[in-house]
Amino acid sequence: MQVDNIEKNKYKLTFEVSAQRFAEGLKHSYNKNKGRINIPGFRKGKAPRQVIEMNYGKDVFYADAFDFVLPDAYDEAREQSGLEIVASPEIDVLEVEPEKGVVFTAIVYTKPEVGLTGYRGLSFEPSSTVVSDGEVADELKKLQDRNSRVTTVTDRAVQHGDIITLDFTGYMDGEKFPGGQSSDFELEIGSKTFIDTFEEQLVGLQIGDTKQVHVNFPEEYHAQELAGKPAMFDVEIKGIKAKDTPELDDDFAADVSEYDTLDALRDSIRTRLQDVKETQAKRAKEQTLVDKLIDATHIDIPDVMIEERVDQMMRDLATDMRSRGIDIENYMQYTGSTPESVRQTYRLPAEKHIRARLALTEIAGMENLAASDEEISAEFDKMAEAYGIPKEQLMSVMSGKEKAELAKDIVVRKALELVVDSAVQA
């Protein structure tokens, strides 16, 4: 095995697979593919390998044979190289002769040097974790709304808080514009679902009434062709529904929660909001410190590392969409994006992720941090519970590389804890 340094953090590994091992690969490839190859005079799947090679060429079984022998051969070469490789290799076949074996080359990238100017005593501005009476009241209002009864109204005009059914058609400079029309649309007056004063202008109208509603699109509107421009809507009121909101009292608390009194319900809401704010404050603190750590770190990241991270983010997006029952192509069409545009938006977050992880890994090495057997076992317990499978089964299906990555994740978290614990309030 030979190692050549091409440039900074970029190496070429040259390694061989013996003739005997390649013969095993060819046999595997033959057995895998023979059933799909038709040779006149032989039943399907019964033609000898030599006959198939005579008809289709000596290299007909090479591709799958390479796939068979390469993983173990590359893993061995990587171990022998002593390099800390951080991205998937670019592998080529240099020479191949069944009587001699195969020679592969692999272009690999190694962990870049990390220059840290400091990681202890970073400063942060703490986020407020105070829960106001107004926030508690807002949560109670949402609870009221969720438990409101809706009744049809026919004998009065639209009031604030009503849910109305309407038809509307929008015009700009006298012309209809895309997305400005709808029929039987339900709108809660006061919800601020529509732009500007649209909803307020409907108050006082009766069922069957029509009106021209004049509004201005906001300057920051998502459709640039509409942003900041005036528009007119022809509106017809089709129906009115009123919300019968329950009184905020002890009976309400008993009906909608496990608590017997309104005060107890308020206290539980305040406690929940407090927990949420404390969690958000912790995350904000961590993110602030990670950003400062990135700013205090110099790393020349190989582009291939960023591309691999973007690849993973794209796979995660597709998986997330599938879990929601959404086809990734339909998602792209709906959002007006393309794989290329999404990849471009992912590049900066991908680079920040890599910089943060490399910096934290460097800190872990400087501080001699390690993952204990107990910590690794506890992590397996969490994963097994999340996946709903026995811990032993999970451990048996995970590769050695995956287990090593799990240990690295634990060490990175410990390094982050060190940075957070040593931080000082600005």
Short mmCIF file of C-alpha atoms in Angstrom, two decimals:
data_model
loop_
_atom_site.label_atom_id
_atom_site.label_comp_id
_atom_site.label_asym_id
_atom_site.label_seq_id
_atom_site.Cartn_x
_atom_site.Cartn_y
_atom_site.Cartn_z
CA MET A 1 0.00 0.00 0.00
CA GLN A 2 1.30 3.43 -0.96
CA VAL A 3 0.36 6.87 0.37
CA ASP A 4 1.05 10.02 -1.67
CA ASN A 5 0.41 13.53 -0.38
CA ILE A 6 -1.20 15.41 -3.31
CA GLU A 7 -1.84 18.69 -1.50
CA LYS A 8 -2.83 19.93 1.93
CA ASN A 9 -5.30 17.48 3.49
CA LYS A 10 -5.53 15.53 0.23
CA TYR A 11 -3.86 12.14 -0.31
CA LYS A 12 -3.85 9.30 -2.80
CA LEU A 13 -3.88 5.73 -1.49
CA THR A 14 -2.76 2.99 -3.86
CA PHE A 15 -3.70 -0.50 -2.70
CA GLU A 16 -4.06 -3.98 -4.16
CA VAL A 17 -6.45 -6.90 -4.06
CA SER A 18 -4.84 -10.31 -4.57
CA ALA A 19 -5.67 -12.56 -7.50
CA GLN A 20 -7.21 -15.09 -5.09
CA ARG A 21 -9.49 -12.49 -3.51
CA PHE A 22 -10.47 -11.08 -6.92
CA ALA A 23 -11.31 -14.62 -8.05
CA GLU A 24 -13.74 -14.81 -5.13
CA GLY A 25 -15.24 -11.53 -6.31
CA LEU A 26 -15.63 -12.81 -9.87
CA LYS A 27 -17.32 -15.97 -8.59
CA HIS A 28 -19.70 -13.88 -6.53
CA SER A 29 -20.47 -11.66 -9.51
CA TYR A 30 -21.07 -14.67 -11.76
CA ASN A 31 -23.50 -16.25 -9.30
CA LYS A 32 -25.28 -12.94 -8.87
CA ASN A 33 -25.72 -12.22 -12.59
CA LYS A 34 -25.87 -15.57 -14.40
CA GLY A 35 -29.64 -15.84 -14.05
CA ARG A 36 -30.12 -12.64 -16.03
CA ILE A 37 -27.89 -13.60 -18.99
CA ASN A 38 -29.19 -15.46 -22.05
CA ILE A 39 -26.76 -17.65 -24.00
CA PRO A 40 -28.09 -19.65 -27.00
CA GLY A 41 -27.95 -23.39 -26.30
CA PHE A 42 -28.05 -23.03 -22.51
CA ARG A 43 -30.95 -22.74 -20.11
CA LYS A 44 -31.12 -19.38 -18.39
CA GLY A 45 -28.68 -19.32 -15.50
CA LYS A 46 -26.86 -22.50 -16.58
CA ALA A 47 -24.26 -21.09 -18.96
CA PRO A 48 -20.66 -21.57 -17.68
CA ARG A 49 -18.77 -18.42 -16.74
CA GLN A 50 -16.17 -18.96 -19.45
CA VAL A 51 -18.90 -19.14 -22.12
CA ILE A 52 -20.55 -15.94 -20.88
CA GLU A 53 -17.16 -14.18 -20.88
CA MET A 54 -16.52 -15.35 -24.45
CA ASN A 55 -19.84 -13.86 -25.56
CA TYR A 56 -19.93 -10.66 -23.51
CA GLY A 57 -16.27 -9.94 -22.87
CA LYS A 58 -13.79 -10.80 -20.15
CA ASP A 59 -14.84 -7.83 -18.05
CA VAL A 60 -18.56 -8.64 -17.92
CA PHE A 61 -18.34 -9.58 -14.23
CA TYR A 62 -15.81 -6.97 -13.16
CA ALA A 63 -18.17 -4.27 -11.81
CA ASP A 64 -19.87 -6.45 -9.21
CA ALA A 65 -16.57 -8.16 -8.42
CA PHE A 66 -15.08 -4.74 -7.62
CA ASP A 67 -18.04 -3.95 -5.38
CA PHE A 68 -17.48 -7.26 -3.59
CA VAL A 69 -13.76 -6.86 -2.85
CA LEU A 70 -13.46 -3.10 -2.48
CA PRO A 71 -15.01 -2.38 0.98
CA ASP A 72 -12.67 -4.65 2.90
CA ALA A 73 -9.67 -3.66 0.78
CA TYR A 74 -10.29 0.05 1.27
CA ASP A 75 -10.92 -0.32 5.01
CA GLU A 76 -7.60 -2.13 5.37
CA ALA A 77 -5.77 0.52 3.31
CA ARG A 78 -7.35 3.29 5.37
CA GLU A 79 -6.23 1.65 8.61
CA GLN A 80 -2.70 1.09 7.29
CA SER A 81 -2.43 4.69 6.08
CA GLY A 82 -2.82 6.07 9.60
CA LEU A 83 -4.69 9.04 8.13
CA GLU A 84 -7.75 10.58 9.80
CA ILE A 85 -9.99 10.51 6.74
CA VAL A 86 -13.07 12.74 6.90
CA ALA A 87 -14.95 12.14 3.65
CA SER A 88 -15.89 9.34 1.28
CA PRO A 89 -13.05 8.39 -1.07
CA GLU A 90 -12.91 8.93 -4.83
CA ILE A 91 -11.91 5.45 -6.03
CA ASP A 92 -10.57 4.41 -9.43
CA VAL A 93 -9.33 1.11 -10.83
CA LEU A 94 -5.69 1.53 -11.83
CA GLU A 95 -4.90 -1.99 -13.08
CA VAL A 96 -6.87 -5.22 -13.32
CA GLU A 97 -5.63 -8.67 -14.35
CA PRO A 98 -7.39 -11.79 -13.02
CA GLU A 99 -4.01 -13.58 -12.81
CA LYS A 100 -2.46 -10.77 -10.73
CA GLY A 101 -5.37 -9.07 -9.01
CA VAL A 102 -6.56 -5.47 -8.96
CA VAL A 103 -4.84 -2.19 -8.11
CA PHE A 104 -7.10 0.61 -6.83
CA THR A 105 -6.42 4.25 -6.10
CA ALA A 106 -8.42 6.30 -3.60
CA ILE A 107 -8.33 10.08 -3.32
CA VAL A 108 -9.04 10.90 0.31
CA TYR A 109 -9.30 14.03 2.42
CA THR A 110 -8.03 14.23 5.96
CA LYS A 111 -9.19 16.18 8.98
CA PRO A 112 -7.98 19.78 8.53
CA GLU A 113 -5.94 21.54 11.14
CA VAL A 114 -8.00 23.48 13.64
CA GLY A 115 -6.70 26.81 14.91
CA LEU A 116 -8.41 27.79 18.16
CA THR A 117 -7.90 31.24 19.68
CA GLY A 118 -9.96 30.45 22.78
CA TYR A 119 -12.91 28.46 23.98
CA ARG A 120 -13.14 29.03 27.75
CA GLY A 121 -14.80 32.11 29.16
CA LEU A 122 -16.80 33.03 26.06
CA SER A 123 -19.48 35.62 26.84
CA PHE A 124 -23.22 35.50 26.24
CA GLU A 125 -26.33 37.60 26.84
CA PRO A 126 -28.84 35.52 28.82
CA SER A 127 -32.36 35.22 27.44
CA SER A 128 -35.25 36.15 29.69
CA THR A 129 -37.11 33.22 31.22
CA VAL A 130 -39.76 35.35 32.94
CA VAL A 131 -43.33 34.32 32.13
CA SER A 132 -45.66 37.33 32.10
CA ASP A 133 -49.32 37.36 33.14
CA GLY A 134 -50.12 38.33 29.54
CA GLU A 135 -48.50 35.18 28.18
CA VAL A 136 -50.49 33.02 30.59
CA ALA A 137 -53.66 34.88 29.57
CA ASP A 138 -52.86 34.27 25.88
CA GLU A 139 -52.57 30.52 26.52
CA LEU A 140 -55.87 30.53 28.38
CA LYS A 141 -57.45 32.39 25.44
CA LYS A 142 -56.20 29.70 23.04
CA LEU A 143 -57.69 27.06 25.35
CA GLN A 144 -60.97 28.96 25.36
CA ASP A 145 -60.98 29.16 21.56
CA ARG A 146 -60.29 25.44 21.18
CA ASN A 147 -63.25 24.66 23.43
CA SER A 148 -65.65 27.17 21.89
CA ARG A 149 -68.90 26.12 20.23
CA VAL A 150 -69.69 27.55 16.80
CA THR A 151 -73.25 28.51 15.91
CA THR A 152 -74.72 29.78 12.64
CA VAL A 153 -75.93 33.40 12.66
CA THR A 154 -78.58 34.75 10.27
CA ASP A 155 -80.12 37.71 12.09
CA ARG A 156 -77.25 40.15 12.54
CA ALA A 157 -74.22 41.72 10.91
CA VAL A 158 -70.61 40.58 11.04
CA GLN A 159 -68.90 41.27 14.38
CA HIS A 160 -65.32 41.03 15.59
CA GLY A 161 -64.52 37.39 16.38
CA ASP A 162 -67.06 35.93 13.92
CA ILE A 163 -66.12 33.24 11.45
CA ILE A 164 -67.46 34.25 8.05
CA THR A 165 -67.72 32.51 4.70
CA LEU A 166 -66.98 34.75 1.73
CA ASP A 167 -66.16 34.92 -1.95
CA PHE A 168 -63.51 37.38 -3.07
CA THR A 169 -61.72 38.46 -6.22
CA GLY A 170 -58.66 40.68 -6.10
CA TYR A 171 -57.66 43.35 -8.60
CA MET A 172 -54.49 45.37 -9.06
CA ASP A 173 -54.53 48.23 -11.55
CA GLY A 174 -57.93 46.94 -12.67
CA GLU A 175 -56.62 43.48 -13.52
CA LYS A 176 -57.10 40.21 -11.63
CA PHE A 177 -53.89 38.86 -10.15
CA PRO A 178 -52.87 35.21 -9.56
CA GLY A 179 -53.93 33.82 -6.18
CA GLY A 180 -56.36 36.68 -5.54
CA GLN A 181 -59.58 34.69 -5.93
CA SER A 182 -61.42 32.20 -3.74
CA SER A 183 -64.93 30.89 -3.12
CA ASP A 184 -66.49 29.82 0.19
CA PHE A 185 -63.41 30.89 2.08
CA GLU A 186 -63.66 30.78 5.89
CA LEU A 187 -62.11 33.73 7.73
CA GLU A 188 -62.10 34.63 11.41
CA ILE A 189 -62.49 38.37 11.86
CA GLY A 190 -59.60 39.64 13.96
CA SER A 191 -57.28 36.73 13.20
CA LYS A 192 -55.09 38.93 10.97
CA THR A 193 -55.13 36.16 8.37
CA PHE A 194 -55.59 38.71 5.60
CA ILE A 195 -53.40 41.73 4.90
CA ASP A 196 -53.81 45.28 6.13
CA THR A 197 -57.38 46.26 7.21
CA PHE A 198 -59.19 43.67 5.05
CA GLU A 199 -60.94 41.99 7.99
CA GLU A 200 -61.92 45.21 9.79
CA GLN A 201 -63.68 46.48 6.63
CA LEU A 202 -66.07 43.51 6.72
CA VAL A 203 -67.45 44.29 10.17
CA GLY A 204 -71.10 45.44 9.89
CA LEU A 205 -71.89 43.61 6.65
CA GLN A 206 -74.88 41.27 6.43
CA ILE A 207 -75.20 37.91 4.64
CA GLY A 208 -75.57 38.65 0.93
CA ASP A 209 -73.86 42.02 1.14
CA THR A 210 -71.06 42.91 -1.28
CA LYS A 211 -68.30 45.43 -0.82
CA GLN A 212 -65.14 46.71 -2.46
CA VAL A 213 -62.33 46.36 0.06
CA HIS A 214 -59.21 48.48 -0.48
CA VAL A 215 -55.88 47.39 1.03
CA ASN A 216 -52.13 47.75 0.59
CA PHE A 217 -49.81 44.75 0.39
CA PRO A 218 -46.92 44.97 2.88
CA GLU A 219 -43.48 45.92 1.61
CA GLU A 220 -42.09 42.56 2.78
CA TYR A 221 -44.81 40.49 1.06
CA HIS A 222 -43.51 37.13 -0.21
CA ALA A 223 -44.77 37.72 -3.78
CA GLN A 224 -42.51 40.50 -5.06
CA GLU A 225 -44.92 41.49 -7.82
CA LEU A 226 -47.49 42.41 -5.13
CA ALA A 227 -45.22 43.78 -2.40
CA GLY A 228 -46.00 47.37 -1.37
CA LYS A 229 -48.80 47.82 -3.93
CA PRO A 230 -52.45 48.80 -3.46
CA ALA A 231 -55.21 46.34 -4.34
CA MET A 232 -59.00 46.13 -4.41
CA PHE A 233 -61.11 43.08 -3.59
CA ASP A 234 -64.73 42.46 -4.58
CA VAL A 235 -66.17 40.64 -1.56
CA GLU A 236 -69.49 38.88 -0.96
CA ILE A 237 -70.54 37.63 2.49
CA LYS A 238 -71.97 34.08 2.19
CA GLY A 239 -72.38 33.11 5.85
CA ILE A 240 -71.70 34.09 9.46
CA LYS A 241 -70.84 31.89 12.42
CA ALA A 242 -70.38 33.04 16.00
CA LYS A 243 -68.10 31.49 18.56
CA ASP A 244 -69.68 30.76 21.94
CA THR A 245 -66.64 31.07 24.17
CA PRO A 246 -66.87 29.44 27.62
CA GLU A 247 -66.38 31.50 30.74
CA LEU A 248 -62.99 31.34 32.44
CA ASP A 249 -63.92 29.81 35.78
CA ASP A 250 -63.35 26.72 37.89
CA ASP A 251 -65.91 24.72 35.87
CA PHE A 252 -64.00 25.52 32.68
CA ALA A 253 -60.72 24.39 34.26
CA ALA A 254 -62.31 21.11 35.41
CA ASP A 255 -63.80 20.49 31.94
CA VAL A 256 -60.64 21.06 29.91
CA SER A 257 -57.88 19.87 32.26
CA GLU A 258 -56.98 17.67 35.19
CA TYR A 259 -57.26 20.65 37.55
CA ASP A 260 -60.26 21.58 39.69
CA THR A 261 -59.69 25.33 39.82
CA LEU A 262 -58.82 28.08 37.37
CA ASP A 263 -55.92 29.17 39.58
CA ALA A 264 -54.43 25.68 39.47
CA LEU A 265 -54.80 25.63 35.68
CA ARG A 266 -53.07 29.03 35.46
CA ASP A 267 -50.21 27.75 37.62
CA SER A 268 -49.76 24.69 35.39
CA ILE A 269 -49.69 26.88 32.27
CA ARG A 270 -47.13 29.16 33.88
CA THR A 271 -44.96 26.15 34.82
CA ARG A 272 -45.15 24.77 31.28
CA LEU A 273 -44.27 28.12 29.73
CA GLN A 274 -41.42 28.46 32.21
CA ASP A 275 -40.01 25.09 31.14
CA VAL A 276 -40.31 26.06 27.48
CA LYS A 277 -38.54 29.39 28.05
CA GLU A 278 -35.74 27.77 30.03
CA THR A 279 -35.21 25.21 27.26
CA GLN A 280 -35.21 27.96 24.63
CA ALA A 281 -32.79 30.04 26.71
CA LYS A 282 -30.45 27.08 27.04
CA ARG A 283 -30.51 26.47 23.30
CA ALA A 284 -30.00 30.16 22.56
CA LYS A 285 -27.02 30.24 24.92
CA GLU A 286 -25.50 27.17 23.28
CA GLN A 287 -26.04 28.59 19.79
CA THR A 288 -24.49 31.93 20.76
CA LEU A 289 -21.44 30.21 22.18
CA VAL A 290 -21.10 27.87 19.21
CA ASP A 291 -21.25 30.88 16.86
CA LYS A 292 -18.54 32.61 18.91
CA LEU A 293 -16.49 29.43 18.91
CA ILE A 294 -16.77 29.27 15.11
CA ASP A 295 -15.64 32.91 14.86
CA ALA A 296 -12.65 32.09 17.08
CA THR A 297 -11.64 29.10 14.96
CA HIS A 298 -9.61 28.97 11.75
CA ILE A 299 -10.15 25.89 9.57
CA ASP A 300 -9.57 25.30 5.86
CA ILE A 301 -12.42 22.90 5.19
CA PRO A 302 -12.13 20.68 2.09
CA ASP A 303 -15.12 21.36 -0.15
CA VAL A 304 -15.88 17.65 -0.30
CA MET A 305 -16.73 17.70 3.43
CA ILE A 306 -19.31 20.43 2.87
CA GLU A 307 -20.80 18.60 -0.10
CA GLU A 308 -21.14 15.40 1.91
CA ARG A 309 -22.90 17.27 4.71
CA VAL A 310 -25.26 18.86 2.17
CA ASP A 311 -25.92 15.38 0.73
CA GLN A 312 -26.93 14.21 4.21
CA MET A 313 -29.18 17.23 4.72
CA MET A 314 -30.88 16.52 1.38
CA ARG A 315 -31.46 12.89 2.42
CA ASP A 316 -32.85 14.06 5.76
CA LEU A 317 -35.23 16.44 3.95
CA ALA A 318 -36.49 13.63 1.71
CA THR A 319 -36.96 11.34 4.72
CA ASP A 320 -38.83 14.05 6.62
CA MET A 321 -41.13 14.69 3.66
CA ARG A 322 -41.84 10.95 3.26
CA SER A 323 -42.75 10.72 6.96
CA ARG A 324 -45.34 13.45 6.31
CA GLY A 325 -46.68 11.64 3.25
CA ILE A 326 -45.22 14.25 0.86
CA ASP A 327 -43.26 13.35 -2.26
CA ILE A 328 -40.03 15.34 -2.42
CA GLU A 329 -40.69 16.36 -6.05
CA ASN A 330 -44.14 17.69 -5.10
CA TYR A 331 -42.53 19.56 -2.22
CA MET A 332 -40.06 21.18 -4.61
CA GLN A 333 -42.87 22.25 -6.94
CA TYR A 334 -44.99 23.59 -4.06
CA THR A 335 -42.15 25.68 -2.65
CA GLY A 336 -40.92 26.80 -6.06
CA SER A 337 -37.48 25.35 -5.39
CA THR A 338 -35.11 22.96 -7.15
CA PRO A 339 -32.58 20.46 -5.81
CA GLU A 340 -29.85 22.90 -6.83
CA SER A 341 -31.43 25.87 -5.03
CA VAL A 342 -32.04 23.81 -1.88
CA ARG A 343 -28.45 22.58 -1.93
CA GLN A 344 -27.26 26.17 -2.20
CA THR A 345 -29.29 27.24 0.84
CA TYR A 346 -27.90 24.27 2.77
CA ARG A 347 -24.24 25.07 2.10
CA LEU A 348 -23.76 27.72 4.78
CA PRO A 349 -25.52 25.74 7.54
CA ALA A 350 -23.50 22.69 6.46
CA GLU A 351 -20.23 24.59 6.70
CA LYS A 352 -21.16 26.00 10.13
CA HIS A 353 -22.02 22.50 11.35
CA ILE A 354 -18.68 21.14 10.20
CA ARG A 355 -16.72 24.04 11.70
CA ALA A 356 -18.49 23.64 15.04
CA ARG A 357 -17.98 19.89 15.14
CA LEU A 358 -14.30 20.12 14.20
CA ALA A 359 -13.74 22.82 16.81
CA LEU A 360 -15.51 20.82 19.53
CA THR A 361 -13.60 17.68 18.52
CA GLU A 362 -10.36 19.64 18.85
CA ILE A 363 -11.40 20.85 22.30
CA ALA A 364 -12.23 17.29 23.32
CA GLY A 365 -8.72 16.23 22.33
CA MET A 366 -7.08 19.12 24.17
CA GLU A 367 -9.12 18.38 27.29
CA ASN A 368 -8.66 14.58 27.04
CA LEU A 369 -12.42 14.01 26.97
CA ALA A 370 -13.66 10.50 26.26
CA ALA A 371 -16.92 8.54 26.18
CA SER A 372 -17.13 6.04 29.02
CA ASP A 373 -18.68 2.57 28.63
CA GLU A 374 -21.54 3.72 30.88
CA GLU A 375 -22.24 6.76 28.69
CA ILE A 376 -22.20 4.67 25.51
CA SER A 377 -24.52 2.11 27.11
CA ALA A 378 -26.90 4.87 28.22
CA GLU A 379 -26.95 6.23 24.66
CA PHE A 380 -27.87 2.81 23.33
CA ASP A 381 -30.69 2.67 25.91
CA LYS A 382 -32.11 5.96 24.60
CA MET A 383 -31.83 4.87 20.97
CA ALA A 384 -33.42 1.48 21.65
CA GLU A 385 -36.33 3.17 23.41
CA ALA A 386 -36.75 5.67 20.55
CA TYR A 387 -36.74 2.93 17.90
CA GLY A 388 -38.85 0.57 19.99
CA ILE A 389 -36.46 -2.38 19.67
CA PRO A 390 -34.36 -4.31 22.22
CA LYS A 391 -31.00 -2.78 23.00
CA GLU A 392 -29.13 -5.99 22.11
CA GLN A 393 -30.81 -6.10 18.70
CA LEU A 394 -29.86 -2.48 18.01
CA MET A 395 -26.24 -3.11 18.97
CA SER A 396 -26.07 -6.18 16.76
CA VAL A 397 -27.17 -4.35 13.60
CA MET A 398 -24.95 -1.29 14.08
CA SER A 399 -21.59 -1.39 12.32
CA GLY A 400 -18.31 -0.70 14.07
CA LYS A 401 -18.12 2.63 12.24
CA GLU A 402 -21.59 3.64 13.47
CA LYS A 403 -20.68 2.74 17.04
CA ALA A 404 -17.50 4.78 16.75
CA GLU A 405 -19.52 7.76 15.50
CA LEU A 406 -21.85 7.35 18.46
CA ALA A 407 -18.90 7.62 20.83
CA LYS A 408 -17.67 10.70 18.94
CA ASP A 409 -21.10 12.32 19.32
CA ILE A 410 -20.92 11.83 23.08
CA VAL A 411 -17.44 13.39 23.23
CA VAL A 412 -18.58 16.37 21.13
CA ARG A 413 -21.50 16.94 23.50
CA LYS A 414 -19.12 16.84 26.47
CA ALA A 415 -16.91 19.41 24.78
CA LEU A 416 -19.93 21.65 24.23
CA GLU A 417 -20.88 21.28 27.89
CA LEU A 418 -17.37 22.41 28.84
CA VAL A 419 -17.69 25.51 26.63
CA VAL A 420 -21.13 26.28 28.06
CA ASP A 421 -20.13 25.71 31.69
CA SER A 422 -17.08 27.97 31.36
CA ALA A 423 -18.98 30.79 29.65
CA VAL A 424 -19.49 34.12 31.40
CA GLN A 425 -22.50 36.38 31.33
CA ALA A 426 -21.90 39.62 29.43
#
